[in-house]
């Protein structure tokens, strides 16, 4: 690591350090982008062999679906309206996982070595990614997707899991750029402890409410940020729902 120069000396590669002969002679190819530790976090069961749930006891599917569809709370099942952001299709949920499940998923992602994708700091914001089709396929994560699908039937109906990923960010950089995912329902979970955020004005998620035109493809709304800003976001006054890191 001591051979890696500072970020300002890596402008030509947009923040990435290109390995050279010395690095290969020192054995970098034996560890870099290698599955040195493949996690195998199975589902947990009780003494009777029943699978223990990952979702929190407070997981309120009825209120989540009411907020998602913008329907009014009823007397039979009152919901906290402060959780509603006045925007259909956007719901923010605290404590979605029970404490034991949260800790297991943290341990899984902290010990995994399948974060193969590197996003250049000077272009994409400086983070690494792991994907379900390239090593991130623990049964524990699939169980979570399954529970969410069952727990939110009116939202998830007809929308089985299509893709799954995890990102680790370097707090010195900007994080993921403005983009749009191809999904009917997109679920984002923050599992980093709140006390890990040393700057309460950073982190979190900004969800722009404007949608790209139907005739735009993935490249249109993900590879030309200036065009997205000018033609989609600016006309709405950059209308958004901002979810703080905590």
PDB file of C-alpha atoms in Angstrom:
ATOM      1  CA  UNK A   1       0.000   0.000   0.000  1.00  0.00           C
ATOM      2  CA  UNK A   2       2.889   2.370   0.613  1.00  0.00           C
ATOM      3  CA  UNK A   3       3.581   2.360  -3.146  1.00  0.00           C
ATOM      4  CA  UNK A   4       0.196   3.850  -4.009  1.00  0.00           C
ATOM      5  CA  UNK A   5       0.511   7.605  -4.726  1.00  0.00           C
ATOM      6  CA  UNK A   6      -1.945  10.252  -3.539  1.00  0.00           C
ATOM      7  CA  UNK A   7      -5.229  10.720  -5.416  1.00  0.00           C
ATOM      8  CA  UNK A   8      -4.082  13.947  -7.076  1.00  0.00           C
ATOM      9  CA  UNK A   9      -1.312  11.980  -8.825  1.00  0.00           C
ATOM     10  CA  UNK A  10      -3.823   9.569 -10.374  1.00  0.00           C
ATOM     11  CA  UNK A  11      -5.827  11.993 -12.500  1.00  0.00           C
ATOM     12  CA  UNK A  12      -5.124  10.111 -15.738  1.00  0.00           C
ATOM     13  CA  UNK A  13      -6.764   6.964 -14.362  1.00  0.00           C
ATOM     14  CA  UNK A  14      -9.519   8.912 -12.555  1.00  0.00           C
ATOM     15  CA  UNK A  15      -8.284   7.813  -9.161  1.00  0.00           C
ATOM     16  CA  UNK A  16      -7.378   4.188  -9.824  1.00  0.00           C
ATOM     17  CA  UNK A  17      -3.891   2.865  -9.207  1.00  0.00           C
ATOM     18  CA  UNK A  18      -2.590   0.746 -12.121  1.00  0.00           C
ATOM     19  CA  UNK A  19      -0.509  -2.215 -10.986  1.00  0.00           C
ATOM     20  CA  UNK A  20       2.998  -2.458 -12.382  1.00  0.00           C
ATOM     21  CA  UNK A  21       5.647  -5.163 -12.586  1.00  0.00           C
ATOM     22  CA  UNK A  22       6.813  -4.609  -9.028  1.00  0.00           C
ATOM     23  CA  UNK A  23       3.265  -5.155  -7.728  1.00  0.00           C
ATOM     24  CA  UNK A  24       2.926  -8.418  -9.637  1.00  0.00           C
ATOM     25  CA  UNK A  25       6.352  -9.553  -8.442  1.00  0.00           C
ATOM     26  CA  UNK A  26       5.183  -8.867  -4.893  1.00  0.00           C
ATOM     27  CA  UNK A  27       2.201 -11.156  -5.428  1.00  0.00           C
ATOM     28  CA  UNK A  28      -0.708  -8.737  -5.895  1.00  0.00           C
ATOM     29  CA  UNK A  29      -2.390 -11.069  -8.408  1.00  0.00           C
ATOM     30  CA  UNK A  30      -2.742 -13.763  -5.736  1.00  0.00           C
ATOM     31  CA  UNK A  31      -4.979 -11.586  -3.553  1.00  0.00           C
ATOM     32  CA  UNK A  32      -6.547  -8.824  -5.651  1.00  0.00           C
ATOM     33  CA  UNK A  33     -10.133  -9.598  -6.766  1.00  0.00           C
ATOM     34  CA  UNK A  34      -9.860 -13.087  -5.339  1.00  0.00           C
ATOM     35  CA  UNK A  35     -12.508 -14.912  -3.315  1.00  0.00           C
ATOM     36  CA  UNK A  36     -10.107 -15.506  -0.446  1.00  0.00           C
ATOM     37  CA  UNK A  37     -12.994 -15.808   1.967  1.00  0.00           C
ATOM     38  CA  UNK A  38     -16.378 -16.950   0.674  1.00  0.00           C
ATOM     39  CA  UNK A  39     -19.020 -16.445   3.345  1.00  0.00           C
ATOM     40  CA  UNK A  40     -21.659 -19.104   3.905  1.00  0.00           C
ATOM     41  CA  UNK A  41     -24.288 -17.561   6.133  1.00  0.00           C
ATOM     42  CA  UNK A  42     -27.158 -19.999   6.215  1.00  0.00           C
ATOM     43  CA  UNK A  43     -30.624 -19.284   7.570  1.00  0.00           C
ATOM     44  CA  UNK A  44     -31.010 -19.626  11.340  1.00  0.00           C
ATOM     45  CA  UNK A  45     -33.497 -21.988  12.939  1.00  0.00           C
ATOM     46  CA  UNK A  46     -35.009 -22.509  16.372  1.00  0.00           C
ATOM     47  CA  UNK A  47     -34.824 -25.739  18.384  1.00  0.00           C
ATOM     48  CA  UNK A  48     -37.765 -27.120  16.428  1.00  0.00           C
ATOM     49  CA  UNK A  49     -36.170 -26.522  13.048  1.00  0.00           C
ATOM     50  CA  UNK A  50     -38.308 -23.505  12.161  1.00  0.00           C
ATOM     51  CA  UNK A  51     -36.580 -20.745  10.197  1.00  0.00           C
ATOM     52  CA  UNK A  52     -36.193 -17.596  12.310  1.00  0.00           C
ATOM     53  CA  UNK A  53     -37.363 -14.396  10.604  1.00  0.00           C
ATOM     54  CA  UNK A  54     -35.027 -11.551   9.715  1.00  0.00           C
ATOM     55  CA  UNK A  55     -37.613  -8.768   9.721  1.00  0.00           C
ATOM     56  CA  UNK A  56     -38.153  -6.830  12.934  1.00  0.00           C
ATOM     57  CA  UNK A  57     -41.155  -7.473  15.161  1.00  0.00           C
ATOM     58  CA  UNK A  58     -42.142  -3.848  14.473  1.00  0.00           C
ATOM     59  CA  UNK A  59     -42.270  -4.417  10.712  1.00  0.00           C
ATOM     60  CA  UNK A  60     -45.743  -3.080   9.882  1.00  0.00           C
ATOM     61  CA  UNK A  61     -46.631  -4.186   6.367  1.00  0.00           C
ATOM     62  CA  UNK A  62     -50.045  -2.529   6.389  1.00  0.00           C
ATOM     63  CA  UNK A  63     -48.655   0.914   7.212  1.00  0.00           C
ATOM     64  CA  UNK A  64     -45.792   0.506   4.756  1.00  0.00           C
ATOM     65  CA  UNK A  65     -48.242  -0.320   1.974  1.00  0.00           C
ATOM     66  CA  UNK A  66     -50.538   2.547   2.970  1.00  0.00           C
ATOM     67  CA  UNK A  67     -47.634   4.997   2.678  1.00  0.00           C
ATOM     68  CA  UNK A  68     -46.471   3.403  -0.588  1.00  0.00           C
ATOM     69  CA  UNK A  69     -49.870   3.730  -2.271  1.00  0.00           C
ATOM     70  CA  UNK A  70     -50.750   7.034  -0.614  1.00  0.00           C
ATOM     71  CA  UNK A  71     -53.911   5.722   1.034  1.00  0.00           C
ATOM     72  CA  UNK A  72     -55.351   7.109   4.238  1.00  0.00           C
ATOM     73  CA  UNK A  73     -54.798   5.466   7.604  1.00  0.00           C
ATOM     74  CA  UNK A  74     -57.903   3.880   9.105  1.00  0.00           C
ATOM     75  CA  UNK A  75     -59.160   3.537  12.663  1.00  0.00           C
ATOM     76  CA  UNK A  76     -58.715  -0.235  12.645  1.00  0.00           C
ATOM     77  CA  UNK A  77     -55.020   0.140  11.778  1.00  0.00           C
ATOM     78  CA  UNK A  78     -53.769   3.695  12.471  1.00  0.00           C
ATOM     79  CA  UNK A  79     -50.375   4.616  11.034  1.00  0.00           C
ATOM     80  CA  UNK A  80     -47.855   7.302  11.897  1.00  0.00           C
ATOM     81  CA  UNK A  81     -48.438   9.895   9.176  1.00  0.00           C
ATOM     82  CA  UNK A  82     -45.075  11.514   9.931  1.00  0.00           C
ATOM     83  CA  UNK A  83     -43.506   8.534   8.155  1.00  0.00           C
ATOM     84  CA  UNK A  84     -45.270   9.513   4.933  1.00  0.00           C
ATOM     85  CA  UNK A  85     -43.373  11.807   2.572  1.00  0.00           C
ATOM     86  CA  UNK A  86     -46.389  12.711   0.480  1.00  0.00           C
ATOM     87  CA  UNK A  87     -44.956  10.860  -2.489  1.00  0.00           C
ATOM     88  CA  UNK A  88     -46.382   7.581  -3.676  1.00  0.00           C
ATOM     89  CA  UNK A  89     -43.817   4.866  -4.202  1.00  0.00           C
ATOM     90  CA  UNK A  90     -41.371   6.190  -1.598  1.00  0.00           C
ATOM     91  CA  UNK A  91     -41.338   4.837   1.966  1.00  0.00           C
ATOM     92  CA  UNK A  92     -38.657   5.221   4.629  1.00  0.00           C
ATOM     93  CA  UNK A  93     -38.593   2.533   7.324  1.00  0.00           C
ATOM     94  CA  UNK A  94     -36.546   2.421  10.531  1.00  0.00           C
ATOM     95  CA  UNK A  95     -35.552  -0.876  12.155  1.00  0.00           C
ATOM     96  CA  UNK A  96     -36.542  -3.110   9.263  1.00  0.00           C
ATOM     97  CA  UNK A  97     -34.275  -5.925  10.536  1.00  0.00           C
ATOM     98  CA  UNK A  98     -34.305  -7.451  13.978  1.00  0.00           C
ATOM     99  CA  UNK A  99     -31.053  -6.865  15.930  1.00  0.00           C
ATOM    100  CA  UNK A 100     -29.705 -10.410  15.457  1.00  0.00           C
ATOM    101  CA  UNK A 101     -30.343 -10.336  11.701  1.00  0.00           C
ATOM    102  CA  UNK A 102     -28.771  -6.897  11.360  1.00  0.00           C
ATOM    103  CA  UNK A 103     -25.602  -8.061  13.109  1.00  0.00           C
ATOM    104  CA  UNK A 104     -25.359 -11.229  10.995  1.00  0.00           C
ATOM    105  CA  UNK A 105     -25.697  -9.281   7.744  1.00  0.00           C
ATOM    106  CA  UNK A 106     -23.096  -6.765   8.932  1.00  0.00           C
ATOM    107  CA  UNK A 107     -20.711  -9.605   9.757  1.00  0.00           C
ATOM    108  CA  UNK A 108     -21.382 -11.224   6.388  1.00  0.00           C
ATOM    109  CA  UNK A 109     -20.563  -8.098   4.390  1.00  0.00           C
ATOM    110  CA  UNK A 110     -17.595  -7.127   6.564  1.00  0.00           C
ATOM    111  CA  UNK A 111     -15.937 -10.529   6.117  1.00  0.00           C
ATOM    112  CA  UNK A 112     -16.778 -11.086   2.453  1.00  0.00           C
ATOM    113  CA  UNK A 113     -14.034 -10.636  -0.161  1.00  0.00           C
ATOM    114  CA  UNK A 114     -16.277 -10.564  -3.231  1.00  0.00           C
ATOM    115  CA  UNK A 115     -16.370  -6.776  -3.620  1.00  0.00           C
ATOM    116  CA  UNK A 116     -14.751  -6.972  -7.036  1.00  0.00           C
ATOM    117  CA  UNK A 117     -16.056  -3.840  -8.721  1.00  0.00           C
ATOM    118  CA  UNK A 118     -14.140  -0.618  -8.138  1.00  0.00           C
ATOM    119  CA  UNK A 119     -15.774   2.716  -8.946  1.00  0.00           C
ATOM    120  CA  UNK A 120     -13.113   5.306  -9.734  1.00  0.00           C
ATOM    121  CA  UNK A 121     -13.026   8.049  -7.076  1.00  0.00           C
ATOM    122  CA  UNK A 122     -12.658  10.946  -9.510  1.00  0.00           C
ATOM    123  CA  UNK A 123     -15.468   9.800 -11.822  1.00  0.00           C
ATOM    124  CA  UNK A 124     -17.970   7.618  -9.966  1.00  0.00           C
ATOM    125  CA  UNK A 125     -17.538   8.635  -6.331  1.00  0.00           C
ATOM    126  CA  UNK A 126     -15.157   6.090  -4.827  1.00  0.00           C
ATOM    127  CA  UNK A 127     -16.778   2.843  -3.717  1.00  0.00           C
ATOM    128  CA  UNK A 128     -16.648  -0.904  -4.300  1.00  0.00           C
ATOM    129  CA  UNK A 129     -19.469  -3.233  -5.238  1.00  0.00           C
ATOM    130  CA  UNK A 130     -20.436  -6.902  -4.868  1.00  0.00           C
ATOM    131  CA  UNK A 131     -23.194  -8.589  -6.890  1.00  0.00           C
ATOM    132  CA  UNK A 132     -25.418 -11.639  -6.698  1.00  0.00           C
ATOM    133  CA  UNK A 133     -24.058 -13.029  -9.971  1.00  0.00           C
ATOM    134  CA  UNK A 134     -20.447 -12.632  -8.858  1.00  0.00           C
ATOM    135  CA  UNK A 135     -20.162 -14.040  -5.342  1.00  0.00           C
ATOM    136  CA  UNK A 136     -22.794 -12.257  -3.225  1.00  0.00           C
ATOM    137  CA  UNK A 137     -25.310 -15.061  -2.957  1.00  0.00           C
ATOM    138  CA  UNK A 138     -25.508 -16.060   0.708  1.00  0.00           C
ATOM    139  CA  UNK A 139     -28.736 -17.780   1.716  1.00  0.00           C
ATOM    140  CA  UNK A 140     -29.230 -15.142   4.403  1.00  0.00           C
ATOM    141  CA  UNK A 141     -29.573 -12.382   1.802  1.00  0.00           C
ATOM    142  CA  UNK A 142     -31.900 -14.461  -0.334  1.00  0.00           C
ATOM    143  CA  UNK A 143     -34.022 -15.140   2.753  1.00  0.00           C
ATOM    144  CA  UNK A 144     -34.341 -11.388   3.317  1.00  0.00           C
ATOM    145  CA  UNK A 145     -35.528 -10.850  -0.250  1.00  0.00           C
ATOM    146  CA  UNK A 146     -38.021 -13.690   0.186  1.00  0.00           C
ATOM    147  CA  UNK A 147     -39.368 -12.257   3.459  1.00  0.00           C
ATOM    148  CA  UNK A 148     -39.822  -8.803   1.955  1.00  0.00           C
ATOM    149  CA  UNK A 149     -41.670 -10.300  -0.980  1.00  0.00           C
ATOM    150  CA  UNK A 150     -44.028 -12.175   1.336  1.00  0.00           C
ATOM    151  CA  UNK A 151     -44.327  -9.344   3.841  1.00  0.00           C
ATOM    152  CA  UNK A 152     -45.391  -6.718   1.303  1.00  0.00           C
ATOM    153  CA  UNK A 153     -47.715  -8.644  -1.021  1.00  0.00           C
ATOM    154  CA  UNK A 154     -49.494  -5.646  -2.533  1.00  0.00           C
ATOM    155  CA  UNK A 155     -46.225  -3.905  -3.379  1.00  0.00           C
ATOM    156  CA  UNK A 156     -44.207  -6.933  -4.438  1.00  0.00           C
ATOM    157  CA  UNK A 157     -46.945  -8.796  -6.335  1.00  0.00           C
ATOM    158  CA  UNK A 158     -45.491  -9.885  -9.659  1.00  0.00           C
ATOM    159  CA  UNK A 159     -42.040  -8.520  -8.760  1.00  0.00           C
ATOM    160  CA  UNK A 160     -39.695 -11.323  -7.644  1.00  0.00           C
ATOM    161  CA  UNK A 161     -36.055 -10.621  -6.882  1.00  0.00           C
ATOM    162  CA  UNK A 162     -34.215  -9.622 -10.057  1.00  0.00           C
ATOM    163  CA  UNK A 163     -30.890  -8.430  -8.719  1.00  0.00           C
ATOM    164  CA  UNK A 164     -28.996  -7.873  -5.478  1.00  0.00           C
ATOM    165  CA  UNK A 165     -25.881  -5.897  -4.683  1.00  0.00           C
ATOM    166  CA  UNK A 166     -23.943  -4.284  -1.831  1.00  0.00           C
ATOM    167  CA  UNK A 167     -21.689  -1.247  -1.814  1.00  0.00           C
ATOM    168  CA  UNK A 168     -18.936  -0.057   0.514  1.00  0.00           C
ATOM    169  CA  UNK A 169     -18.108   3.637   0.329  1.00  0.00           C
ATOM    170  CA  UNK A 170     -14.962   5.616   1.058  1.00  0.00           C
ATOM    171  CA  UNK A 171     -16.143   8.620   3.070  1.00  0.00           C
ATOM    172  CA  UNK A 172     -13.429  10.814   1.571  1.00  0.00           C
ATOM    173  CA  UNK A 173     -15.279  10.869  -1.740  1.00  0.00           C
ATOM    174  CA  UNK A 174     -18.726  11.811  -3.020  1.00  0.00           C
ATOM    175  CA  UNK A 175     -20.528   8.467  -3.103  1.00  0.00           C
ATOM    176  CA  UNK A 176     -22.698   7.193  -5.928  1.00  0.00           C
ATOM    177  CA  UNK A 177     -23.644   9.708  -8.614  1.00  0.00           C
ATOM    178  CA  UNK A 178     -27.152  10.631  -9.754  1.00  0.00           C
ATOM    179  CA  UNK A 179     -28.575   7.604 -11.544  1.00  0.00           C
ATOM    180  CA  UNK A 180     -31.729   5.573 -12.170  1.00  0.00           C
ATOM    181  CA  UNK A 181     -32.108   1.851 -11.560  1.00  0.00           C
ATOM    182  CA  UNK A 182     -34.181  -0.471 -13.708  1.00  0.00           C
ATOM    183  CA  UNK A 183     -36.689  -1.735 -11.164  1.00  0.00           C
ATOM    184  CA  UNK A 184     -40.398  -1.771 -10.409  1.00  0.00           C
ATOM    185  CA  UNK A 185     -39.517  -1.787  -6.691  1.00  0.00           C
ATOM    186  CA  UNK A 186     -36.089  -0.754  -5.434  1.00  0.00           C
ATOM    187  CA  UNK A 187     -35.122  -1.558  -1.818  1.00  0.00           C
ATOM    188  CA  UNK A 188     -32.123   0.185  -0.220  1.00  0.00           C
ATOM    189  CA  UNK A 189     -30.895  -0.822   3.244  1.00  0.00           C
ATOM    190  CA  UNK A 190     -28.342   1.032   5.360  1.00  0.00           C
ATOM    191  CA  UNK A 191     -26.702  -1.380   7.782  1.00  0.00           C
ATOM    192  CA  UNK A 192     -23.720   0.690   8.957  1.00  0.00           C
ATOM    193  CA  UNK A 193     -24.031   1.732  12.625  1.00  0.00           C
ATOM    194  CA  UNK A 194     -25.261   5.291  13.089  1.00  0.00           C
ATOM    195  CA  UNK A 195     -22.268   6.207  15.259  1.00  0.00           C
ATOM    196  CA  UNK A 196     -19.999   5.444  12.298  1.00  0.00           C
ATOM    197  CA  UNK A 197     -21.161   8.660  10.621  1.00  0.00           C
ATOM    198  CA  UNK A 198     -18.851  11.339  11.980  1.00  0.00           C
ATOM    199  CA  UNK A 199     -20.409  14.055   9.802  1.00  0.00           C
ATOM    200  CA  UNK A 200     -24.176  14.226  10.255  1.00  0.00           C
ATOM    201  CA  UNK A 201     -24.480  16.504   7.207  1.00  0.00           C
ATOM    202  CA  UNK A 202     -23.196  13.771   4.898  1.00  0.00           C
ATOM    203  CA  UNK A 203     -24.429  10.405   3.733  1.00  0.00           C
ATOM    204  CA  UNK A 204     -28.025   9.367   3.212  1.00  0.00           C
ATOM    205  CA  UNK A 205     -29.974   9.265  -0.017  1.00  0.00           C
ATOM    206  CA  UNK A 206     -31.575  11.863  -2.287  1.00  0.00           C
ATOM    207  CA  UNK A 207     -34.502  10.461  -4.276  1.00  0.00           C
ATOM    208  CA  UNK A 208     -35.502  12.720  -7.166  1.00  0.00           C
ATOM    209  CA  UNK A 209     -39.193  12.341  -7.904  1.00  0.00           C
ATOM    210  CA  UNK A 210     -38.983  13.100 -11.636  1.00  0.00           C
ATOM    211  CA  UNK A 211     -38.934  10.066 -13.913  1.00  0.00           C
ATOM    212  CA  UNK A 212     -37.037   9.673 -17.185  1.00  0.00           C
ATOM    213  CA  UNK A 213     -39.035   9.607 -20.434  1.00  0.00           C
ATOM    214  CA  UNK A 214     -40.287   6.173 -21.450  1.00  0.00           C
ATOM    215  CA  UNK A 215     -38.250   6.269 -24.653  1.00  0.00           C
ATOM    216  CA  UNK A 216     -34.962   6.695 -22.748  1.00  0.00           C
ATOM    217  CA  UNK A 217     -32.847   3.600 -22.257  1.00  0.00           C
ATOM    218  CA  UNK A 218     -30.417   2.770 -19.434  1.00  0.00           C
ATOM    219  CA  UNK A 219     -27.516   4.617 -21.082  1.00  0.00           C
ATOM    220  CA  UNK A 220     -29.550   7.815 -21.558  1.00  0.00           C
ATOM    221  CA  UNK A 221     -30.302   8.303 -17.888  1.00  0.00           C
ATOM    222  CA  UNK A 222     -27.099   6.890 -16.431  1.00  0.00           C
ATOM    223  CA  UNK A 223     -24.255   8.071 -18.668  1.00  0.00           C
ATOM    224  CA  UNK A 224     -25.127  11.712 -19.380  1.00  0.00           C
ATOM    225  CA  UNK A 225     -25.556  13.424 -16.013  1.00  0.00           C
ATOM    226  CA  UNK A 226     -25.653  16.915 -17.529  1.00  0.00           C
ATOM    227  CA  UNK A 227     -28.533  15.949 -19.819  1.00  0.00           C
ATOM    228  CA  UNK A 228     -30.456  14.393 -16.923  1.00  0.00           C
ATOM    229  CA  UNK A 229     -29.970  17.527 -14.827  1.00  0.00           C
ATOM    230  CA  UNK A 230     -31.033  19.879 -17.621  1.00  0.00           C
ATOM    231  CA  UNK A 231     -33.949  17.976 -19.165  1.00  0.00           C
ATOM    232  CA  UNK A 232     -35.434  16.035 -16.242  1.00  0.00           C
ATOM    233  CA  UNK A 233     -34.472  17.396 -12.840  1.00  0.00           C
ATOM    234  CA  UNK A 234     -34.150  21.146 -13.437  1.00  0.00           C
ATOM    235  CA  UNK A 235     -37.716  21.611 -14.806  1.00  0.00           C
ATOM    236  CA  UNK A 236     -39.077  20.183 -11.513  1.00  0.00           C
ATOM    237  CA  UNK A 237     -36.894  22.420  -9.361  1.00  0.00           C
ATOM    238  CA  UNK A 238     -34.943  19.276  -8.439  1.00  0.00           C
ATOM    239  CA  UNK A 239     -37.944  18.003  -6.464  1.00  0.00           C
ATOM    240  CA  UNK A 240     -36.822  15.221  -4.164  1.00  0.00           C
ATOM    241  CA  UNK A 241     -37.252  13.264  -0.974  1.00  0.00           C
ATOM    242  CA  UNK A 242     -34.042  13.390   1.066  1.00  0.00           C
ATOM    243  CA  UNK A 243     -33.395  10.563   3.485  1.00  0.00           C
ATOM    244  CA  UNK A 244     -30.730  11.546   6.066  1.00  0.00           C
ATOM    245  CA  UNK A 245     -28.107   9.099   7.221  1.00  0.00           C
ATOM    246  CA  UNK A 246     -29.350   9.712  10.822  1.00  0.00           C
TER     247      UNK A 246
END
